[in-house]
């Protein structure tokens, strides 16, 4: 049973509530047979008075070292250098997204670091005038030289000097794509930051790419009472930033800390892994004989999301089960302290205390107990893979004992309490741990034989650990973290608003575009069609592709030319029809239909096409619709891809698309075109492989008109690239023939 804090007064050892009783529930549940204790704080679902968002003071600390000019492709969408956007281009876009959701109650500061540090602007209220200035400052950022992370963090924290953040959520957001290599503190980052505690703001770190000191970023976030997030590629930048800011804008309280006081003969320890803020219990008074106190920092608390701390304990009193003298009852005094944000301009603290007998068996539902124990077991398992070294930095300690780790993982999966329950919470943990791809990322990350841990697992697992220990939703990706915040209307509203802003803001000018144009010969001075493609830029394309990406297809209304010269709608194309290609007539081997809702498509003349489906004006120079679009539109319906008969020439794998009455035509590449590597815009290891595409289509259901029906694309868990089509279980029937085959036989590789 939950105990509202207003009922705590009779149980309190002292008057802990300085502001009256807050509208939260504070609960302790003990499970003597498991020697387990769960301490839960349940904040309100939403503010008592509706608000647009909780005001924030945000300092952006952005790496502008030379590597930030590296290409930032959408995973699986062609050449790694084909889209012209750098990492810094997308970081700028994410920063501009944050500004769009701020108002005059919020403040923003921008700090950049390379070998030196620059304060582009101090903390300033986001009035319309200051927003305009902030946008200019963000757009002015340019890549420079080295990576002086230490001075970047210090300068970010200094923006809070002589600034009161009461009534707001103070946060430093640090983004870097590499390893610090300039002016690192000799004593170590964590020891130096420890001397500056308490910090004036939470510190949140974001690591982009695979060349990271992710253990350091995780430790910095821990001592800053913030979150560490891993951004493996450009496709995750949007969702990670969106969720990070939405969590800040959904903050109920800051500086939360749990204090446990108990007798000296009772032992209580954290059971969800070790952080740099973990501490041993301290004696009460002059001697431990008077009792012990264990402090557990919790940081920010979000509306609509409980914080549940799973602990293990040992008490001599449990010996009464064996008929021995039990001695005094094992009593725990639990106090929660925190600072409310809204309507708390004075910065007053709130606290509540309850007293709990550890021998009292909880009446909490079994599935709830199983969930929190399973969450703790998973967190402890991951945490043990990254012990803390002398200077306070987490280091991966897996490579020398992979066989043992594999056995421990198998045991964890087999004995996880969640496996006995099918509710969404317990199910989500099993999906994280050992679900079918693309789920089961914990197991996949530890596949050393494929090199996954070395490349991305060592960066990803600490990020997932952070999400589960702090109970925050950090992206759209993993089933477990997606359970957090789902009951908070304010979090959902803030996230959706940020999503929309990220999608609909004008895209950044591709800083690498001139390099791309030169590489593909589009600035050679001739060949009118090619020059037109190069000059059109990316004027209107939505940025939603950098949050999520579906694949490469055309809208069903797009007109395609038959070999006879007649145009028909894409949705009417059937297997066996003959279409016009740059090399003449070719038969249709297969049609793929994918139902979508609110998908972003590019309008190029009368053609509606996904942003990263290669197109050409002349059948020779190829580019992406993202750079030739008249505008972007939201589309609900079915999108189509075509596979033509097998041909060794890539030029035989393109469709003639009609721009409509009075409009010109263009070419669109088809599936299995044969270009799998190199600098060609069409190059794709999956979409270019005729056999791979055919085999993947064979796993899909078939519609009434003989078309294959998909529900999207699947990605390689190792590199994030598209590697298959995903089956739509709700539509169609099983396959009875093979695409590309001359008769109804199985396609051979």
mmCIF file with all atom_site columns, C-alpha atoms in Angstrom, residues 81-272:
data_model
loop_
_atom_site.group_PDB
_atom_site.id
_atom_site.type_symbol
_atom_site.label_atom_id
_atom_site.label_alt_id
_atom_site.label_comp_id
_atom_site.label_asym_id
_atom_site.label_entity_id
_atom_site.label_seq_id
_atom_site.pdbx_PDB_ins_code
_atom_site.Cartn_x
_atom_site.Cartn_y
_atom_site.Cartn_z
_atom_site.occupancy
_atom_site.B_iso_or_equiv
_atom_site.pdbx_formal_charge
_atom_site.auth_seq_id
_atom_site.auth_comp_id
_atom_site.auth_asym_id
_atom_site.auth_atom_id
_atom_site.pdbx_PDB_model_num
ATOM 1   C CA . UNK A 1 81  ? 29.523 11.098 -48.042 1.00 0.00 ? 81  UNK A CA 1
ATOM 2   C CA . UNK A 1 82  ? 26.539 11.521 -50.315 1.00 0.00 ? 82  UNK A CA 1
ATOM 3   C CA . UNK A 1 83  ? 24.261 13.895 -48.415 1.00 0.00 ? 83  UNK A CA 1
ATOM 4   C CA . UNK A 1 84  ? 26.661 16.750 -47.694 1.00 0.00 ? 84  UNK A CA 1
ATOM 5   C CA . UNK A 1 85  ? 25.713 17.241 -44.041 1.00 0.00 ? 85  UNK A CA 1
ATOM 6   C CA . UNK A 1 86  ? 28.384 17.160 -41.351 1.00 0.00 ? 86  UNK A CA 1
ATOM 7   C CA . UNK A 1 87  ? 27.934 16.096 -37.734 1.00 0.00 ? 87  UNK A CA 1
ATOM 8   C CA . UNK A 1 88  ? 28.089 19.748 -36.724 1.00 0.00 ? 88  UNK A CA 1
ATOM 9   C CA . UNK A 1 89  ? 25.345 20.612 -39.241 1.00 0.00 ? 89  UNK A CA 1
ATOM 10  C CA . UNK A 1 90  ? 22.973 18.236 -37.464 1.00 0.00 ? 90  UNK A CA 1
ATOM 11  C CA . UNK A 1 91  ? 24.037 19.371 -33.997 1.00 0.00 ? 91  UNK A CA 1
ATOM 12  C CA . UNK A 1 92  ? 23.211 22.923 -35.069 1.00 0.00 ? 92  UNK A CA 1
ATOM 13  C CA . UNK A 1 93  ? 19.803 21.736 -36.217 1.00 0.00 ? 93  UNK A CA 1
ATOM 14  C CA . UNK A 1 94  ? 19.183 20.006 -32.877 1.00 0.00 ? 94  UNK A CA 1
ATOM 15  C CA . UNK A 1 95  ? 20.210 23.182 -31.020 1.00 0.00 ? 95  UNK A CA 1
ATOM 16  C CA . UNK A 1 96  ? 17.837 25.263 -33.143 1.00 0.00 ? 96  UNK A CA 1
ATOM 17  C CA . UNK A 1 97  ? 15.089 22.780 -32.277 1.00 0.00 ? 97  UNK A CA 1
ATOM 18  C CA . UNK A 1 98  ? 15.609 23.471 -28.573 1.00 0.00 ? 98  UNK A CA 1
ATOM 19  C CA . UNK A 1 99  ? 15.229 27.213 -29.168 1.00 0.00 ? 99  UNK A CA 1
ATOM 20  C CA . UNK A 1 100 ? 11.912 26.708 -30.966 1.00 0.00 ? 100 UNK A CA 1
ATOM 21  C CA . UNK A 1 101 ? 10.291 25.246 -27.834 1.00 0.00 ? 101 UNK A CA 1
ATOM 22  C CA . UNK A 1 102 ? 11.653 27.883 -25.419 1.00 0.00 ? 102 UNK A CA 1
ATOM 23  C CA . UNK A 1 103 ? 9.948  31.091 -24.303 1.00 0.00 ? 103 UNK A CA 1
ATOM 24  C CA . UNK A 1 104 ? 10.799 34.132 -22.200 1.00 0.00 ? 104 UNK A CA 1
ATOM 25  C CA . UNK A 1 105 ? 10.724 32.031 -19.003 1.00 0.00 ? 105 UNK A CA 1
ATOM 26  C CA . UNK A 1 106 ? 13.670 29.954 -20.280 1.00 0.00 ? 106 UNK A CA 1
ATOM 27  C CA . UNK A 1 107 ? 17.323 30.930 -20.553 1.00 0.00 ? 107 UNK A CA 1
ATOM 28  C CA . UNK A 1 108 ? 19.947 29.616 -22.946 1.00 0.00 ? 108 UNK A CA 1
ATOM 29  C CA . UNK A 1 109 ? 23.728 29.865 -23.089 1.00 0.00 ? 109 UNK A CA 1
ATOM 30  C CA . UNK A 1 110 ? 25.975 28.555 -25.868 1.00 0.00 ? 110 UNK A CA 1
ATOM 31  C CA . UNK A 1 111 ? 29.596 27.491 -25.291 1.00 0.00 ? 111 UNK A CA 1
ATOM 32  C CA . UNK A 1 112 ? 31.851 25.923 -27.921 1.00 0.00 ? 112 UNK A CA 1
ATOM 33  C CA . UNK A 1 113 ? 35.149 24.157 -27.352 1.00 0.00 ? 113 UNK A CA 1
ATOM 34  C CA . UNK A 1 114 ? 38.026 23.047 -29.552 1.00 0.00 ? 114 UNK A CA 1
ATOM 35  C CA . UNK A 1 115 ? 41.588 23.759 -28.373 1.00 0.00 ? 115 UNK A CA 1
ATOM 36  C CA . UNK A 1 116 ? 40.133 26.890 -26.781 1.00 0.00 ? 116 UNK A CA 1
ATOM 37  C CA . UNK A 1 117 ? 36.693 27.785 -25.465 1.00 0.00 ? 117 UNK A CA 1
ATOM 38  C CA . UNK A 1 118 ? 34.298 30.448 -26.728 1.00 0.00 ? 118 UNK A CA 1
ATOM 39  C CA . UNK A 1 119 ? 31.167 31.713 -24.988 1.00 0.00 ? 119 UNK A CA 1
ATOM 40  C CA . UNK A 1 120 ? 28.884 32.581 -27.886 1.00 0.00 ? 120 UNK A CA 1
ATOM 41  C CA . UNK A 1 121 ? 26.302 33.873 -25.440 1.00 0.00 ? 121 UNK A CA 1
ATOM 42  C CA . UNK A 1 122 ? 25.755 33.851 -21.651 1.00 0.00 ? 122 UNK A CA 1
ATOM 43  C CA . UNK A 1 123 ? 22.497 32.717 -20.080 1.00 0.00 ? 123 UNK A CA 1
ATOM 44  C CA . UNK A 1 124 ? 19.834 34.936 -21.612 1.00 0.00 ? 124 UNK A CA 1
ATOM 45  C CA . UNK A 1 125 ? 16.054 34.860 -21.495 1.00 0.00 ? 125 UNK A CA 1
ATOM 46  C CA . UNK A 1 126 ? 14.626 33.508 -24.715 1.00 0.00 ? 126 UNK A CA 1
ATOM 47  C CA . UNK A 1 127 ? 12.611 36.512 -25.795 1.00 0.00 ? 127 UNK A CA 1
ATOM 48  C CA . UNK A 1 128 ? 11.897 36.770 -29.514 1.00 0.00 ? 128 UNK A CA 1
ATOM 49  C CA . UNK A 1 129 ? 14.815 39.170 -29.925 1.00 0.00 ? 129 UNK A CA 1
ATOM 50  C CA . UNK A 1 130 ? 17.243 36.958 -27.995 1.00 0.00 ? 130 UNK A CA 1
ATOM 51  C CA . UNK A 1 131 ? 16.044 33.893 -29.895 1.00 0.00 ? 131 UNK A CA 1
ATOM 52  C CA . UNK A 1 132 ? 17.052 35.588 -33.134 1.00 0.00 ? 132 UNK A CA 1
ATOM 53  C CA . UNK A 1 133 ? 20.511 36.268 -31.707 1.00 0.00 ? 133 UNK A CA 1
ATOM 54  C CA . UNK A 1 134 ? 20.826 32.697 -30.425 1.00 0.00 ? 134 UNK A CA 1
ATOM 55  C CA . UNK A 1 135 ? 19.971 31.307 -33.861 1.00 0.00 ? 135 UNK A CA 1
ATOM 56  C CA . UNK A 1 136 ? 22.676 33.442 -35.442 1.00 0.00 ? 136 UNK A CA 1
ATOM 57  C CA . UNK A 1 137 ? 25.178 32.265 -32.830 1.00 0.00 ? 137 UNK A CA 1
ATOM 58  C CA . UNK A 1 138 ? 24.363 28.619 -33.486 1.00 0.00 ? 138 UNK A CA 1
ATOM 59  C CA . UNK A 1 139 ? 24.611 29.000 -37.246 1.00 0.00 ? 139 UNK A CA 1
ATOM 60  C CA . UNK A 1 140 ? 27.996 30.712 -36.853 1.00 0.00 ? 140 UNK A CA 1
ATOM 61  C CA . UNK A 1 141 ? 29.665 27.619 -35.337 1.00 0.00 ? 141 UNK A CA 1
ATOM 62  C CA . UNK A 1 142 ? 32.516 26.245 -37.458 1.00 0.00 ? 142 UNK A CA 1
ATOM 63  C CA . UNK A 1 143 ? 34.802 23.219 -36.925 1.00 0.00 ? 143 UNK A CA 1
ATOM 64  C CA . UNK A 1 144 ? 38.292 24.053 -35.679 1.00 0.00 ? 144 UNK A CA 1
ATOM 65  C CA . UNK A 1 145 ? 41.082 21.932 -34.179 1.00 0.00 ? 145 UNK A CA 1
ATOM 66  C CA . UNK A 1 146 ? 41.612 19.924 -30.941 1.00 0.00 ? 146 UNK A CA 1
ATOM 67  C CA . UNK A 1 147 ? 39.219 18.744 -28.188 1.00 0.00 ? 147 UNK A CA 1
ATOM 68  C CA . UNK A 1 148 ? 39.508 20.619 -24.880 1.00 0.00 ? 148 UNK A CA 1
ATOM 69  C CA . UNK A 1 149 ? 36.601 18.969 -23.093 1.00 0.00 ? 149 UNK A CA 1
ATOM 70  C CA . UNK A 1 150 ? 37.697 20.018 -19.606 1.00 0.00 ? 150 UNK A CA 1
ATOM 71  C CA . UNK A 1 151 ? 37.607 23.744 -20.278 1.00 0.00 ? 151 UNK A CA 1
ATOM 72  C CA . UNK A 1 152 ? 34.315 23.305 -22.103 1.00 0.00 ? 152 UNK A CA 1
ATOM 73  C CA . UNK A 1 153 ? 32.701 21.749 -19.023 1.00 0.00 ? 153 UNK A CA 1
ATOM 74  C CA . UNK A 1 154 ? 34.180 24.318 -16.630 1.00 0.00 ? 154 UNK A CA 1
ATOM 75  C CA . UNK A 1 155 ? 33.067 27.220 -18.792 1.00 0.00 ? 155 UNK A CA 1
ATOM 76  C CA . UNK A 1 156 ? 29.599 25.718 -19.091 1.00 0.00 ? 156 UNK A CA 1
ATOM 77  C CA . UNK A 1 157 ? 29.277 25.494 -15.305 1.00 0.00 ? 157 UNK A CA 1
ATOM 78  C CA . UNK A 1 158 ? 30.596 29.048 -14.902 1.00 0.00 ? 158 UNK A CA 1
ATOM 79  C CA . UNK A 1 159 ? 27.563 30.358 -16.777 1.00 0.00 ? 159 UNK A CA 1
ATOM 80  C CA . UNK A 1 160 ? 25.599 29.707 -13.579 1.00 0.00 ? 160 UNK A CA 1
ATOM 81  C CA . UNK A 1 161 ? 27.843 31.905 -11.415 1.00 0.00 ? 161 UNK A CA 1
ATOM 82  C CA . UNK A 1 162 ? 25.878 34.781 -9.881  1.00 0.00 ? 162 UNK A CA 1
ATOM 83  C CA . UNK A 1 163 ? 22.733 33.389 -11.543 1.00 0.00 ? 163 UNK A CA 1
ATOM 84  C CA . UNK A 1 164 ? 19.736 32.105 -9.571  1.00 0.00 ? 164 UNK A CA 1
ATOM 85  C CA . UNK A 1 165 ? 18.002 29.160 -11.191 1.00 0.00 ? 165 UNK A CA 1
ATOM 86  C CA . UNK A 1 166 ? 15.285 28.726 -8.570  1.00 0.00 ? 166 UNK A CA 1
ATOM 87  C CA . UNK A 1 167 ? 11.977 28.055 -10.269 1.00 0.00 ? 167 UNK A CA 1
ATOM 88  C CA . UNK A 1 168 ? 13.824 26.680 -13.306 1.00 0.00 ? 168 UNK A CA 1
ATOM 89  C CA . UNK A 1 169 ? 15.649 23.470 -14.248 1.00 0.00 ? 169 UNK A CA 1
ATOM 90  C CA . UNK A 1 170 ? 19.406 24.160 -14.592 1.00 0.00 ? 170 UNK A CA 1
ATOM 91  C CA . UNK A 1 171 ? 21.282 21.873 -16.985 1.00 0.00 ? 171 UNK A CA 1
ATOM 92  C CA . UNK A 1 172 ? 24.564 21.678 -18.895 1.00 0.00 ? 172 UNK A CA 1
ATOM 93  C CA . UNK A 1 173 ? 24.354 19.599 -22.094 1.00 0.00 ? 173 UNK A CA 1
ATOM 94  C CA . UNK A 1 174 ? 27.771 18.490 -23.396 1.00 0.00 ? 174 UNK A CA 1
ATOM 95  C CA . UNK A 1 175 ? 28.091 16.969 -26.884 1.00 0.00 ? 175 UNK A CA 1
ATOM 96  C CA . UNK A 1 176 ? 31.339 15.548 -28.238 1.00 0.00 ? 176 UNK A CA 1
ATOM 97  C CA . UNK A 1 177 ? 32.288 13.108 -30.992 1.00 0.00 ? 177 UNK A CA 1
ATOM 98  C CA . UNK A 1 178 ? 35.726 12.059 -29.838 1.00 0.00 ? 178 UNK A CA 1
ATOM 99  C CA . UNK A 1 179 ? 38.318 11.723 -27.118 1.00 0.00 ? 179 UNK A CA 1
ATOM 100 C CA . UNK A 1 180 ? 39.593 14.776 -25.226 1.00 0.00 ? 180 UNK A CA 1
ATOM 101 C CA . UNK A 1 181 ? 43.173 15.464 -26.285 1.00 0.00 ? 181 UNK A CA 1
ATOM 102 C CA . UNK A 1 182 ? 43.984 18.952 -25.021 1.00 0.00 ? 182 UNK A CA 1
ATOM 103 C CA . UNK A 1 183 ? 44.578 20.265 -21.474 1.00 0.00 ? 183 UNK A CA 1
ATOM 104 C CA . UNK A 1 184 ? 43.062 17.257 -19.685 1.00 0.00 ? 184 UNK A CA 1
ATOM 105 C CA . UNK A 1 185 ? 43.324 17.622 -15.865 1.00 0.00 ? 185 UNK A CA 1
ATOM 106 C CA . UNK A 1 186 ? 46.288 15.484 -14.669 1.00 0.00 ? 186 UNK A CA 1
ATOM 107 C CA . UNK A 1 187 ? 44.414 14.435 -11.526 1.00 0.00 ? 187 UNK A CA 1
ATOM 108 C CA . UNK A 1 188 ? 41.482 13.223 -13.619 1.00 0.00 ? 188 UNK A CA 1
ATOM 109 C CA . UNK A 1 189 ? 38.120 14.721 -14.530 1.00 0.00 ? 189 UNK A CA 1
ATOM 110 C CA . UNK A 1 190 ? 36.119 13.161 -11.730 1.00 0.00 ? 190 UNK A CA 1
ATOM 111 C CA . UNK A 1 191 ? 38.468 14.034 -8.828  1.00 0.00 ? 191 UNK A CA 1
ATOM 112 C CA . UNK A 1 192 ? 38.594 17.638 -10.080 1.00 0.00 ? 192 UNK A CA 1
ATOM 113 C CA . UNK A 1 193 ? 34.820 17.861 -10.475 1.00 0.00 ? 193 UNK A CA 1
ATOM 114 C CA . UNK A 1 194 ? 34.356 16.327 -7.028  1.00 0.00 ? 194 UNK A CA 1
ATOM 115 C CA . UNK A 1 195 ? 36.154 19.323 -5.505  1.00 0.00 ? 195 UNK A CA 1
ATOM 116 C CA . UNK A 1 196 ? 33.511 21.586 -7.057  1.00 0.00 ? 196 UNK A CA 1
ATOM 117 C CA . UNK A 1 197 ? 30.486 19.795 -5.585  1.00 0.00 ? 197 UNK A CA 1
ATOM 118 C CA . UNK A 1 198 ? 27.690 20.691 -5.294  1.00 0.00 ? 198 UNK A CA 1
ATOM 119 C CA . UNK A 1 199 ? 27.503 21.670 -8.941  1.00 0.00 ? 199 UNK A CA 1
ATOM 120 C CA . UNK A 1 200 ? 25.101 24.489 -9.881  1.00 0.00 ? 200 UNK A CA 1
ATOM 121 C CA . UNK A 1 201 ? 23.400 22.370 -12.562 1.00 0.00 ? 201 UNK A CA 1
ATOM 122 C CA . UNK A 1 202 ? 22.988 18.800 -13.689 1.00 0.00 ? 202 UNK A CA 1
ATOM 123 C CA . UNK A 1 203 ? 25.470 17.748 -16.383 1.00 0.00 ? 203 UNK A CA 1
ATOM 124 C CA . UNK A 1 204 ? 24.264 15.639 -19.304 1.00 0.00 ? 204 UNK A CA 1
ATOM 125 C CA . UNK A 1 205 ? 26.734 14.133 -21.773 1.00 0.00 ? 205 UNK A CA 1
ATOM 126 C CA . UNK A 1 206 ? 26.142 13.014 -25.359 1.00 0.00 ? 206 UNK A CA 1
ATOM 127 C CA . UNK A 1 207 ? 28.697 10.900 -27.209 1.00 0.00 ? 207 UNK A CA 1
ATOM 128 C CA . UNK A 1 208 ? 28.464 10.769 -31.000 1.00 0.00 ? 208 UNK A CA 1
ATOM 129 C CA . UNK A 1 209 ? 30.028 7.989  -33.055 1.00 0.00 ? 209 UNK A CA 1
ATOM 130 C CA . UNK A 1 210 ? 32.302 5.111  -32.165 1.00 0.00 ? 210 UNK A CA 1
ATOM 131 C CA . UNK A 1 211 ? 35.584 6.803  -31.194 1.00 0.00 ? 211 UNK A CA 1
ATOM 132 C CA . UNK A 1 212 ? 34.633 7.824  -27.679 1.00 0.00 ? 212 UNK A CA 1
ATOM 133 C CA . UNK A 1 213 ? 35.801 7.707  -24.096 1.00 0.00 ? 213 UNK A CA 1
ATOM 134 C CA . UNK A 1 214 ? 32.270 6.727  -23.221 1.00 0.00 ? 214 UNK A CA 1
ATOM 135 C CA . UNK A 1 215 ? 33.308 5.583  -19.749 1.00 0.00 ? 215 UNK A CA 1
ATOM 136 C CA . UNK A 1 216 ? 34.495 9.118  -19.036 1.00 0.00 ? 216 UNK A CA 1
ATOM 137 C CA . UNK A 1 217 ? 31.289 10.657 -20.405 1.00 0.00 ? 217 UNK A CA 1
ATOM 138 C CA . UNK A 1 218 ? 29.254 8.279  -18.233 1.00 0.00 ? 218 UNK A CA 1
ATOM 139 C CA . UNK A 1 219 ? 31.254 9.228  -15.129 1.00 0.00 ? 219 UNK A CA 1
ATOM 140 C CA . UNK A 1 220 ? 30.918 12.960 -15.858 1.00 0.00 ? 220 UNK A CA 1
ATOM 141 C CA . UNK A 1 221 ? 27.146 12.547 -16.168 1.00 0.00 ? 221 UNK A CA 1
ATOM 142 C CA . UNK A 1 222 ? 27.038 10.593 -12.899 1.00 0.00 ? 222 UNK A CA 1
ATOM 143 C CA . UNK A 1 223 ? 28.918 13.170 -10.849 1.00 0.00 ? 223 UNK A CA 1
ATOM 144 C CA . UNK A 1 224 ? 26.784 15.827 -12.511 1.00 0.00 ? 224 UNK A CA 1
ATOM 145 C CA . UNK A 1 225 ? 23.609 13.928 -11.500 1.00 0.00 ? 225 UNK A CA 1
ATOM 146 C CA . UNK A 1 226 ? 22.635 13.867 -15.169 1.00 0.00 ? 226 UNK A CA 1
ATOM 147 C CA . UNK A 1 227 ? 22.261 11.416 -18.032 1.00 0.00 ? 227 UNK A CA 1
ATOM 148 C CA . UNK A 1 228 ? 24.725 9.924  -20.515 1.00 0.00 ? 228 UNK A CA 1
ATOM 149 C CA . UNK A 1 229 ? 23.389 9.201  -24.009 1.00 0.00 ? 229 UNK A CA 1
ATOM 150 C CA . UNK A 1 230 ? 25.091 7.389  -26.877 1.00 0.00 ? 230 UNK A CA 1
ATOM 151 C CA . UNK A 1 231 ? 24.390 8.633  -30.419 1.00 0.00 ? 231 UNK A CA 1
ATOM 152 C CA . UNK A 1 232 ? 25.747 5.947  -32.777 1.00 0.00 ? 232 UNK A CA 1
ATOM 153 C CA . UNK A 1 233 ? 24.924 7.770  -36.000 1.00 0.00 ? 233 UNK A CA 1
ATOM 154 C CA . UNK A 1 234 ? 23.113 10.713 -37.532 1.00 0.00 ? 234 UNK A CA 1
ATOM 155 C CA . UNK A 1 235 ? 19.812 8.864  -37.476 1.00 0.00 ? 235 UNK A CA 1
ATOM 156 C CA . UNK A 1 236 ? 19.756 9.037  -33.658 1.00 0.00 ? 236 UNK A CA 1
ATOM 157 C CA . UNK A 1 237 ? 20.719 12.700 -33.144 1.00 0.00 ? 237 UNK A CA 1
ATOM 158 C CA . UNK A 1 238 ? 17.149 13.940 -33.360 1.00 0.00 ? 238 UNK A CA 1
ATOM 159 C CA . UNK A 1 239 ? 15.507 11.417 -31.071 1.00 0.00 ? 239 UNK A CA 1
ATOM 160 C CA . UNK A 1 240 ? 18.228 11.596 -28.393 1.00 0.00 ? 240 UNK A CA 1
ATOM 161 C CA . UNK A 1 241 ? 18.157 15.411 -28.187 1.00 0.00 ? 241 UNK A CA 1
ATOM 162 C CA . UNK A 1 242 ? 14.361 15.478 -28.321 1.00 0.00 ? 242 UNK A CA 1
ATOM 163 C CA . UNK A 1 243 ? 14.015 13.067 -25.393 1.00 0.00 ? 243 UNK A CA 1
ATOM 164 C CA . UNK A 1 244 ? 16.760 14.748 -23.356 1.00 0.00 ? 244 UNK A CA 1
ATOM 165 C CA . UNK A 1 245 ? 15.138 18.183 -23.542 1.00 0.00 ? 245 UNK A CA 1
ATOM 166 C CA . UNK A 1 246 ? 11.622 16.776 -23.074 1.00 0.00 ? 246 UNK A CA 1
ATOM 167 C CA . UNK A 1 247 ? 12.771 15.190 -19.802 1.00 0.00 ? 247 UNK A CA 1
ATOM 168 C CA . UNK A 1 248 ? 14.139 18.542 -18.611 1.00 0.00 ? 248 UNK A CA 1
ATOM 169 C CA . UNK A 1 249 ? 10.902 20.303 -19.560 1.00 0.00 ? 249 UNK A CA 1
ATOM 170 C CA . UNK A 1 250 ? 8.972  17.669 -17.587 1.00 0.00 ? 250 UNK A CA 1
ATOM 171 C CA . UNK A 1 251 ? 10.919 18.092 -14.324 1.00 0.00 ? 251 UNK A CA 1
ATOM 172 C CA . UNK A 1 252 ? 8.915  18.077 -11.098 1.00 0.00 ? 252 UNK A CA 1
ATOM 173 C CA . UNK A 1 253 ? 11.832 18.494 -8.677  1.00 0.00 ? 253 UNK A CA 1
ATOM 174 C CA . UNK A 1 254 ? 15.615 18.845 -8.686  1.00 0.00 ? 254 UNK A CA 1
ATOM 175 C CA . UNK A 1 255 ? 18.427 17.919 -6.266  1.00 0.00 ? 255 UNK A CA 1
ATOM 176 C CA . UNK A 1 256 ? 16.531 14.921 -4.908  1.00 0.00 ? 256 UNK A CA 1
ATOM 177 C CA . UNK A 1 257 ? 18.367 12.772 -2.389  1.00 0.00 ? 257 UNK A CA 1
ATOM 178 C CA . UNK A 1 258 ? 17.296 9.693  -0.453  1.00 0.00 ? 258 UNK A CA 1
ATOM 179 C CA . UNK A 1 259 ? 18.613 9.305  3.112   1.00 0.00 ? 259 UNK A CA 1
ATOM 180 C CA . UNK A 1 260 ? 18.325 6.024  4.994   1.00 0.00 ? 260 UNK A CA 1
ATOM 181 C CA . UNK A 1 261 ? 19.049 5.796  8.737   1.00 0.00 ? 261 UNK A CA 1
ATOM 182 C CA . UNK A 1 262 ? 19.226 2.431  10.480  1.00 0.00 ? 262 UNK A CA 1
ATOM 183 C CA . UNK A 1 263 ? 20.879 0.558  13.332  1.00 0.00 ? 263 UNK A CA 1
ATOM 184 C CA . UNK A 1 264 ? 24.527 -0.401 13.144  1.00 0.00 ? 264 UNK A CA 1
ATOM 185 C CA . UNK A 1 265 ? 23.809 -4.133 13.037  1.00 0.00 ? 265 UNK A CA 1
ATOM 186 C CA . UNK A 1 266 ? 21.733 -3.721 9.847   1.00 0.00 ? 266 UNK A CA 1
ATOM 187 C CA . UNK A 1 267 ? 23.452 -3.635 6.476   1.00 0.00 ? 267 UNK A CA 1
ATOM 188 C CA . UNK A 1 268 ? 21.871 -1.904 3.469   1.00 0.00 ? 268 UNK A CA 1
ATOM 189 C CA . UNK A 1 269 ? 23.520 -1.545 0.070   1.00 0.00 ? 269 UNK A CA 1
ATOM 190 C CA . UNK A 1 270 ? 22.575 -0.334 -3.389  1.00 0.00 ? 270 UNK A CA 1
ATOM 191 C CA . UNK A 1 271 ? 21.842 -3.207 -5.762  1.00 0.00 ? 271 UNK A CA 1
ATOM 192 C CA . UNK A 1 272 ? 21.639 -1.472 -9.133  1.00 0.00 ? 272 UNK A CA 1
#
